Coordinates of N, CA and C in Angstrom, one line a residue:
M12 N 77.1 -13.1 -34.1 CA 78.2 -13.2 -35.1 C 77.8 -12.7 -36.4
M13 N 78.6 -11.8 -37.0 CA 78.3 -11.2 -38.2 C 79.0 -11.9 -39.4
A14 N 78.4 -12.0 -40.5 CA 79.0 -12.7 -41.6 C 79.8 -11.7 -42.5
C15 N 80.8 -12.2 -43.2 CA 81.6 -11.4 -44.1 C 81.1 -11.5 -45.5
A16 N 80.8 -10.4 -46.2 CA 80.3 -10.5 -47.5 C 81.3 -9.8 -48.5
I17 N 81.5 -10.4 -49.6 CA 82.4 -9.8 -50.6 C 81.5 -9.5 -51.8
R18 N 81.6 -8.3 -52.3 CA 80.8 -7.9 -53.5 C 81.6 -6.9 -54.3
P19 N 81.4 -7.0 -55.6 CA 82.0 -6.0 -56.5 C 81.5 -4.6 -56.1
A20 N 82.4 -3.6 -56.1 CA 81.9 -2.2 -55.7 C 81.2 -1.5 -56.9
H21 N 81.5 -1.9 -58.1 CA 80.9 -1.2 -59.3 C 80.9 -2.2 -60.4
P22 N 79.8 -2.4 -61.1 CA 79.7 -3.4 -62.2 C 80.8 -3.2 -63.3
A23 N 81.2 -1.9 -63.5 CA 82.2 -1.7 -64.6 C 83.6 -2.2 -64.2
L24 N 83.8 -2.5 -63.0 CA 85.1 -3.0 -62.5 C 85.0 -4.5 -62.4
T25 N 86.1 -5.2 -62.8 CA 86.1 -6.6 -62.6 C 86.4 -6.9 -61.1
G26 N 86.1 -8.2 -60.7 CA 86.4 -8.6 -59.4 C 87.9 -8.5 -59.0
S27 N 88.8 -8.7 -60.0 CA 90.2 -8.6 -59.7 C 90.7 -7.2 -59.6
D28 N 89.9 -6.2 -60.1 CA 90.3 -4.8 -60.0 C 90.0 -4.2 -58.6
L29 N 88.8 -4.5 -58.1 CA 88.3 -3.9 -56.9 C 87.2 -4.7 -56.2
K30 N 87.3 -4.9 -55.0 CA 86.3 -5.6 -54.2 C 86.1 -4.8 -52.9
M31 N 84.9 -4.7 -52.4 CA 84.7 -4.1 -51.1 C 84.3 -5.2 -50.2
F32 N 84.9 -5.2 -49.0 CA 84.6 -6.2 -48.0 C 83.8 -5.5 -46.9
S33 N 82.7 -6.1 -46.5 CA 81.9 -5.6 -45.5 C 81.7 -6.6 -44.4
H34 N 81.9 -6.1 -43.1 CA 81.8 -7.0 -42.0 C 81.0 -6.2 -40.9
G35 N 79.7 -6.4 -41.0 CA 78.8 -5.7 -40.0 C 78.5 -4.3 -40.4
P36 N 77.9 -3.5 -39.5 CA 77.4 -2.2 -39.8 C 78.6 -1.2 -40.0
I37 N 78.5 -0.3 -41.0 CA 79.4 0.7 -41.2 C 78.7 2.0 -41.1
F38 N 79.3 3.0 -40.4 CA 78.6 4.3 -40.2 C 78.4 4.9 -41.6
S39 N 77.2 5.6 -41.7 CA 76.9 6.2 -43.0 C 77.9 7.3 -43.4
S40 N 78.6 7.9 -42.4 CA 79.6 8.9 -42.7 C 80.9 8.3 -43.0
T41 N 81.1 7.0 -42.9 CA 82.4 6.4 -43.1 C 82.7 6.4 -44.6
L42 N 83.9 6.7 -44.9 CA 84.3 6.8 -46.3 C 85.5 5.9 -46.5
F43 N 85.6 5.1 -47.6 CA 86.7 4.3 -47.9 C 87.3 4.7 -49.2
I44 N 88.6 4.7 -49.3 CA 89.2 4.9 -50.6 C 90.1 3.7 -50.9
F45 N 89.9 3.0 -52.0 CA 90.7 1.9 -52.3 C 91.6 2.2 -53.6
N46 N 92.8 1.6 -53.6 CA 93.7 1.7 -54.7 C 93.3 0.8 -55.8
I47 N 93.4 1.2 -57.0 CA 93.1 0.4 -58.2 C 94.4 0.5 -59.1
N48 N 95.0 -0.7 -59.4 CA 96.1 -0.8 -60.3 C 97.3 0.2 -59.9
N49 N 97.4 0.5 -58.7 CA 98.5 1.4 -58.2 C 98.6 2.8 -58.8
K50 N 97.5 3.2 -59.5 CA 97.6 4.5 -60.1 C 96.4 5.4 -59.8
Q51 N 95.3 4.9 -59.5 CA 94.1 5.7 -59.3 C 93.5 5.2 -58.0
S52 N 92.7 6.1 -57.4 CA 91.9 5.7 -56.2 C 90.4 5.8 -56.6
V53 N 89.6 4.9 -56.0 CA 88.2 5.0 -56.2 C 87.6 5.2 -54.8
T54 N 86.8 6.2 -54.6 CA 86.2 6.6 -53.4 C 84.9 6.0 -53.3
L55 N 84.6 5.3 -52.2 CA 83.4 4.5 -52.0 C 82.7 4.9 -50.7
T56 N 81.4 4.9 -50.7 CA 80.6 4.9 -49.5 C 79.7 3.7 -49.6
Q57 N 78.8 3.5 -48.7 CA 77.9 2.4 -48.7 C 77.0 2.5 -50.0
S58 N 76.8 3.7 -50.5 CA 75.9 3.9 -51.6 C 76.6 3.6 -52.9
G59 N 78.0 3.4 -52.9 CA 78.7 3.0 -54.1 C 79.7 4.0 -54.6
L60 N 80.1 3.8 -55.8 CA 81.2 4.6 -56.4 C 80.8 6.0 -56.7
F61 N 81.7 7.0 -56.3 CA 81.3 8.4 -56.6 C 82.5 9.2 -57.1
S62 N 83.7 8.8 -57.1 CA 84.8 9.6 -57.7 C 86.1 8.7 -57.9
R63 N 86.9 9.2 -58.8 CA 88.2 8.6 -59.1 C 89.2 9.8 -59.1
R64 N 90.4 9.4 -58.7 CA 91.5 10.4 -58.8 C 92.9 9.7 -58.7
K65 N 93.9 10.4 -59.2 CA 95.2 9.9 -59.1 C 95.8 10.1 -57.7
L66 N 96.5 9.1 -57.2 CA 97.0 9.1 -55.8 C 98.5 9.1 -55.8
T67 N 99.1 10.0 -55.1 CA 100.5 9.9 -54.6 C 100.4 10.4 -53.1
T68 N 101.1 9.7 -52.3 CA 101.0 9.9 -50.8 C 102.3 10.0 -50.2
P69 N 102.6 11.1 -49.4 CA 103.9 11.1 -48.6 C 103.7 10.1 -47.4
V70 N 104.7 9.3 -47.2 CA 104.6 8.3 -46.1 C 105.9 8.3 -45.3
A71 N 105.9 7.6 -44.2 CA 107.1 7.4 -43.4 C 108.0 6.5 -44.2
N72 N 109.3 6.7 -44.1 CA 110.2 5.9 -44.8 C 111.2 5.2 -43.9
K73 N 112.3 4.6 -44.4 CA 113.4 4.1 -43.7 C 112.9 3.0 -42.6
Y74 N 113.0 1.8 -42.9 CA 112.7 0.7 -42.0 C 113.7 0.6 -40.9
S75 N 113.2 0.5 -39.7 CA 114.1 0.4 -38.5 C 114.6 -1.1 -38.3
Q76 N 115.8 -1.3 -37.9 CA 116.3 -2.6 -37.5 C 116.1 -2.9 -36.0
Q77 N 115.5 -1.9 -35.3 CA 115.3 -2.1 -33.9 C 113.9 -2.6 -33.6
N78 N 113.8 -3.6 -32.7 CA 112.5 -4.2 -32.4 C 111.6 -3.3 -31.5
D79 N 112.3 -2.7 -30.5 CA 111.5 -2.2 -29.4 C 111.3 -0.7 -29.4
S80 N 111.9 0.0 -30.4 CA 111.8 1.4 -30.4 C 110.8 1.9 -31.5
I81 N 110.5 3.2 -31.4 CA 109.6 3.7 -32.4 C 110.4 4.1 -33.6
V82 N 110.0 3.7 -34.8 CA 110.7 3.9 -36.0 C 110.4 5.4 -36.4
S83 N 111.5 6.1 -36.7 CA 111.3 7.5 -37.1 C 110.8 7.6 -38.5
S84 N 110.0 8.7 -38.8 CA 109.6 8.9 -40.2 C 110.1 10.2 -40.6
S85 N 110.2 10.4 -41.9 CA 110.8 11.6 -42.4 C 109.8 12.4 -43.2
D86 N 110.2 13.6 -43.6 CA 109.2 14.5 -44.4 C 109.6 14.7 -45.8
D87 N 110.4 13.7 -46.4 CA 110.8 13.9 -47.8 C 109.8 13.5 -48.8
N88 N 108.6 13.3 -48.5 CA 107.5 13.1 -49.5 C 107.7 12.0 -50.4
E89 N 108.2 10.9 -49.9 CA 108.4 9.7 -50.8 C 107.0 9.2 -51.2
D90 N 106.8 8.7 -52.4 CA 105.5 8.2 -52.9 C 105.3 6.8 -52.4
G91 N 104.2 6.5 -51.9 CA 103.8 5.1 -51.6 C 102.5 4.8 -52.3
V92 N 102.1 3.5 -52.3 CA 100.9 3.0 -52.9 C 99.8 3.1 -51.8
S93 N 98.8 3.9 -52.0 CA 97.7 4.0 -51.1 C 96.8 2.7 -51.2
L94 N 96.7 2.0 -50.1 CA 95.9 0.8 -50.0 C 94.5 1.1 -49.5
G95 N 94.3 2.2 -48.7 CA 93.0 2.5 -48.2 C 93.1 3.7 -47.3
T96 N 92.0 4.4 -47.2 CA 91.8 5.6 -46.3 C 90.4 5.5 -45.7
M97 N 90.3 5.8 -44.5 CA 89.0 5.7 -43.8 C 88.9 7.0 -42.9
K98 N 87.8 7.7 -43.1 CA 87.4 8.8 -42.3 C 86.9 8.3 -41.0
L99 N 87.4 8.6 -39.8 CA 87.0 8.2 -38.5 C 85.9 9.1 -38.0
P100 N 85.0 8.6 -37.1 CA 84.1 9.4 -36.5 C 84.8 10.5 -35.6
S101 N 84.2 11.7 -35.5 CA 84.8 12.8 -34.8 C 85.0 12.5 -33.3
N102 N 84.2 11.5 -32.8 CA 84.3 11.2 -31.3 C 85.3 10.0 -31.1
T103 N 86.2 9.8 -31.9 CA 87.2 8.8 -31.8 C 88.4 9.2 -30.8
D104 N 88.7 8.4 -29.8 CA 89.9 8.6 -29.0 C 91.1 8.1 -29.8
I105 N 91.8 9.0 -30.4 CA 92.9 8.7 -31.3 C 94.0 7.9 -30.6
Q106 N 94.3 8.2 -29.4 CA 95.4 7.4 -28.7 C 95.0 6.0 -28.5
R107 N 93.7 5.8 -28.1 CA 93.2 4.4 -27.9 C 93.1 3.7 -29.3
F108 N 92.6 4.4 -30.3 CA 92.5 3.8 -31.6 C 93.9 3.3 -32.1
D109 N 94.9 4.2 -31.9 CA 96.3 3.9 -32.3 C 96.8 2.6 -31.6
S110 N 96.5 2.5 -30.3 CA 96.9 1.4 -29.5 C 96.2 0.1 -30.0
L111 N 94.9 0.2 -30.3 CA 94.2 -1.0 -30.8 C 94.7 -1.4 -32.1
L112 N 95.1 -0.5 -33.0 CA 95.7 -0.8 -34.3 C 97.0 -1.5 -34.1
F113 N 97.8 -1.1 -33.2 CA 99.1 -1.7 -32.9 C 98.9 -3.1 -32.4
Q114 N 97.9 -3.3 -31.5 CA 97.6 -4.7 -31.0 C 97.2 -5.6 -32.1
W115 N 96.3 -5.1 -33.1 CA 95.9 -5.9 -34.2 C 97.2 -6.3 -35.0
A116 N 98.1 -5.3 -35.3 CA 99.3 -5.6 -36.1 C 100.1 -6.7 -35.4
N117 N 100.3 -6.6 -34.1 CA 101.1 -7.6 -33.4 C 100.4 -9.0 -33.5
S118 N 99.1 -9.0 -33.5 CA 98.4 -10.3 -33.5 C 98.6 -11.0 -34.8
L119 N 99.0 -10.3 -35.9 CA 99.3 -10.9 -37.2 C 100.6 -11.7 -37.1
C120 N 101.5 -11.3 -36.3 CA 102.8 -12.0 -36.1 C 102.6 -13.4 -35.5
Q121 N 101.5 -13.6 -34.8 CA 101.3 -14.9 -34.1 C 100.9 -16.0 -35.1
G122 N 100.2 -15.6 -36.2 CA 99.9 -16.4 -37.3 C 98.9 -17.5 -37.1
A123 N 98.4 -17.7 -35.9 CA 97.4 -18.8 -35.6 C 96.1 -18.4 -36.3
N124 N 95.7 -17.2 -36.2 CA 94.4 -16.8 -36.7 C 94.4 -16.4 -38.2
L125 N 95.6 -16.0 -38.7 CA 95.7 -15.5 -40.1 C 97.1 -16.0 -40.6
P126 N 97.2 -17.3 -41.0 CA 98.5 -17.7 -41.5 C 98.9 -17.0 -42.8
L127 N 100.2 -16.5 -42.8 CA 100.6 -15.8 -44.0 C 101.8 -16.5 -44.6
P128 N 102.0 -16.3 -45.9 CA 103.1 -16.9 -46.6 C 104.5 -16.4 -46.3
M129 N 104.6 -15.2 -45.7 CA 105.8 -14.5 -45.4 C 105.8 -14.1 -43.9
P130 N 106.9 -14.1 -43.2 CA 106.9 -13.6 -41.8 C 106.8 -12.1 -41.8
L131 N 106.2 -11.6 -40.8 CA 106.0 -10.1 -40.6 C 106.9 -9.6 -39.4
K132 N 107.3 -8.4 -39.5 CA 107.9 -7.7 -38.4 C 107.1 -6.4 -38.2
V133 N 106.6 -6.2 -37.0 CA 105.8 -5.1 -36.6 C 106.6 -4.1 -35.8
D134 N 106.6 -2.8 -36.3 CA 107.2 -1.7 -35.5 C 106.2 -0.7 -35.2
K135 N 106.4 0.0 -34.1 CA 105.6 1.2 -33.7 C 106.3 2.4 -34.5
I136 N 105.4 3.1 -35.2 CA 105.9 4.3 -35.9 C 105.0 5.5 -35.4
P137 N 105.5 6.7 -35.5 CA 104.6 7.9 -35.2 C 103.3 7.7 -35.9
N138 N 102.2 7.8 -35.2 CA 100.8 7.8 -35.7 C 100.4 6.4 -36.1
G139 N 101.1 5.3 -35.7 CA 100.6 4.0 -36.1 C 101.5 2.9 -36.0
A140 N 101.4 1.9 -37.0 CA 102.2 0.7 -37.0 C 102.7 0.4 -38.4
R141 N 103.9 -0.3 -38.4 CA 104.5 -0.7 -39.7 C 104.6 -2.2 -39.8
L142 N 104.0 -2.8 -40.8 CA 104.1 -4.2 -41.1 C 105.1 -4.5 -42.1
G143 N 106.3 -5.0 -41.7 CA 107.3 -5.3 -42.6 C 107.3 -6.7 -43.1
F144 N 107.3 -7.0 -44.4 CA 107.4 -8.3 -44.9 C 108.8 -8.8 -45.0
I145 N 109.2 -9.8 -44.2 CA 110.6 -10.2 -44.1 C 111.0 -11.2 -45.2
T146 N 112.1 -11.0 -45.8 CA 112.7 -12.0 -46.7 C 114.1 -12.3 -46.2
I147 N 114.5 -13.6 -46.4 CA 115.7 -14.0 -45.8 C 116.6 -14.5 -47.0
G148 N 117.8 -14.0 -47.1 CA 118.7 -14.4 -48.2 C 120.1 -14.2 -47.8
D149 N 121.0 -15.1 -48.0 CA 122.4 -15.0 -47.7 C 122.6 -14.8 -46.2
G150 N 121.8 -15.4 -45.4 CA 121.9 -15.3 -43.9 C 121.5 -13.9 -43.3
E151 N 120.9 -13.1 -44.1 CA 120.4 -11.8 -43.7 C 118.9 -11.6 -43.9
T152 N 118.3 -10.9 -43.0 CA 116.9 -10.6 -43.2 C 116.8 -9.2 -43.8
E153 N 115.8 -9.0 -44.7 CA 115.5 -7.8 -45.3 C 114.0 -7.5 -45.4
V154 N 113.7 -6.2 -45.3 CA 112.3 -5.8 -45.5 C 112.3 -5.0 -46.8
L155 N 111.8 -5.6 -47.9 CA 111.7 -4.9 -49.2 C 110.4 -4.2 -49.5
V156 N 109.4 -4.6 -48.7 CA 108.1 -3.9 -48.8 C 107.4 -3.9 -47.4
Y157 N 106.7 -2.8 -47.1 CA 106.0 -2.7 -45.8 C 104.8 -1.9 -46.0
I158 N 103.9 -2.1 -45.0 CA 102.6 -1.4 -45.0 C 102.6 -0.5 -43.8
D159 N 102.4 0.8 -44.0 CA 102.2 1.7 -42.8 C 100.8 1.9 -42.6
C160 N 100.3 1.6 -41.4 CA 98.9 1.8 -40.9 C 99.0 3.1 -40.0
L161 N 98.5 4.2 -40.5 CA 98.6 5.5 -39.9 C 97.3 6.1 -39.5
V162 N 97.3 6.7 -38.3 CA 96.1 7.4 -37.8 C 96.5 8.8 -37.6
F163 N 95.6 9.7 -38.2 CA 95.9 11.2 -38.1 C 94.7 11.8 -37.3
P164 N 95.1 12.7 -36.3 CA 94.0 13.4 -35.6 C 93.3 14.4 -36.4
A165 N 92.2 14.9 -35.9 CA 91.4 15.9 -36.7 C 92.2 17.2 -36.8
T166 N 92.0 17.8 -37.9 CA 92.6 19.2 -38.1 C 91.4 20.2 -38.3
S167 N 91.8 21.4 -38.5 CA 90.7 22.4 -38.8 C 90.0 22.1 -40.1
D168 N 90.7 21.4 -41.0 CA 90.1 21.2 -42.3 C 89.3 19.8 -42.4
S169 N 89.7 18.8 -41.6 CA 89.1 17.5 -41.7 C 89.1 16.8 -40.4
G170 N 88.3 15.8 -40.3 CA 88.2 14.9 -39.1 C 89.3 14.0 -39.0
P171 N 89.4 13.1 -38.0 CA 90.4 12.1 -37.9 C 90.3 11.1 -39.0
T172 N 91.5 10.6 -39.5 CA 91.5 9.7 -40.6 C 92.5 8.6 -40.3
F173 N 92.3 7.4 -41.0 CA 93.2 6.3 -41.0 C 93.7 6.1 -42.5
R174 N 94.9 5.8 -42.6 CA 95.5 5.5 -44.0 C 96.4 4.2 -43.9
A175 N 96.3 3.4 -44.9 CA 97.2 2.3 -45.1 C 97.9 2.5 -46.4
I176 N 99.3 2.5 -46.3 CA 100.1 2.8 -47.4 C 101.2 1.8 -47.6
R177 N 101.4 1.2 -48.8 CA 102.5 0.2 -49.1 C 103.7 1.0 -49.6
N178 N 104.9 0.7 -49.0 CA 106.1 1.3 -49.4 C 107.3 0.4 -49.3
G179 N 108.4 0.9 -49.8 CA 109.6 0.1 -49.8 C 110.1 -0.1 -51.2
P180 N 111.3 -0.7 -51.4 CA 111.8 -0.9 -52.7 C 110.9 -1.7 -53.7
L181 N 110.1 -2.6 -53.2 CA 109.2 -3.4 -54.0 C 107.7 -3.0 -53.8
K182 N 107.5 -1.7 -53.6 CA 106.2 -1.2 -53.2 C 105.2 -1.4 -54.4
D183 N 105.6 -1.5 -55.6 CA 104.7 -1.6 -56.8 C 104.1 -3.0 -57.0
K184 N 104.6 -4.0 -56.2 CA 104.0 -5.3 -56.3 C 103.5 -5.7 -55.0
P185 N 102.2 -6.1 -54.9 CA 101.6 -6.6 -53.6 C 102.4 -7.8 -53.1
P186 N 102.8 -7.7 -51.8 CA 103.4 -8.9 -51.2 C 102.5 -10.0 -51.0
P187 N 103.0 -11.3 -50.9 CA 102.1 -12.4 -50.6 C 101.4 -12.2 -49.3
G188 N 100.1 -12.5 -49.3 CA 99.3 -12.3 -48.1 C 98.6 -11.0 -47.9
E189 N 98.9 -10.0 -48.7 CA 98.4 -8.6 -48.6 C 96.8 -8.6 -48.6
P190 N 96.2 -9.3 -49.5 CA 94.7 -9.3 -49.5 C 94.1 -9.8 -48.2
R191 N 94.7 -10.8 -47.6 CA 94.2 -11.4 -46.3 C 94.4 -10.3 -45.2
I192 N 95.6 -9.7 -45.2 CA 95.9 -8.6 -44.2 C 94.9 -7.5 -44.4
M193 N 94.6 -7.1 -45.6 CA 93.6 -5.9 -45.8 C 92.2 -6.3 -45.3
R194 N 91.8 -7.5 -45.6 CA 90.5 -8.0 -45.1 C 90.4 -8.0 -43.6
S195 N 91.5 -8.5 -43.0 CA 91.6 -8.5 -41.5 C 91.7 -7.0 -41.0
L196 N 92.4 -6.2 -41.7 CA 92.5 -4.8 -41.2 C 91.1 -4.1 -41.2
L197 N 90.3 -4.3 -42.3 CA 89.0 -3.7 -42.3 C 88.1 -4.1 -41.1
Q198 N 88.2 -5.4 -40.8 CA 87.5 -5.9 -39.6 C 88.0 -5.2 -38.4
A199 N 89.3 -5.1 -38.2 CA 89.9 -4.5 -37.1 C 89.6 -3.0 -36.9
L200 N 89.5 -2.3 -38.1 CA 89.1 -0.9 -38.1 C 87.7 -0.7 -37.6
Q201 N 86.8 -1.6 -38.0 CA 85.4 -1.4 -37.6 C 85.3 -1.7 -36.1
K202 N 86.0 -2.7 -35.6 CA 85.9 -3.0 -34.2 C 86.5 -1.9 -33.4
S203 N 87.7 -1.4 -33.9 CA 88.4 -0.3 -33.1 C 87.6 1.0 -33.1
V204 N 86.9 1.3 -34.1 CA 86.0 2.5 -34.1 C 85.0 2.4 -33.0
E205 N 84.4 1.2 -32.9 CA 83.4 1.0 -31.8 C 84.0 1.1 -30.4
I206 N 85.2 0.5 -30.2 CA 85.8 0.5 -28.9 C 86.4 1.8 -28.5
A207 N 86.9 2.6 -29.5 CA 87.6 3.8 -29.2 C 86.7 5.0 -29.2
R208 N 85.4 4.9 -29.1 CA 84.5 6.0 -29.1 C 84.7 6.7 -27.7
V209 N 84.6 8.0 -27.7 CA 84.7 8.8 -26.5 C 83.3 8.9 -25.9

């Protein structure tokens, strides 16, 4: 059993600005990019901080009201808040990794292992899963913020990557339970990388 350690990524940043969560071994080639204050990214490796840049990311939009279908995504380059990016090893079975990611997302809805303050709705979207934070008002359910967990296959320019992006009308404010979900996601990514090796 591996222990979870929480440590500041860089002494110049306060704990509320950025923390890196580590759960077991991380490949030396693994790269994480975390969002800071919704405006900049900080790129980290195990050795520490090495770059900052402004982030805007095109993401899938339009939340689906259908439970069992794949939610379509569009190409209109809507800006989302990047929550994290991970370079995957080149020997990753992308289809299996995507399936494991969706299983993890569905496990969050059960709530026994990770109780959350808001109910979640999980949809399958192209290249990943969408976690919709459900609000109920006037007898209707709405999803005002969601997290897209996306897996992209290798291209001629880069290897396979994973990205987590917050979007929706209330994308600029973290929904209740997001830090817990992101910690759980990091653990799920590390396990999925091991399982999905070719």
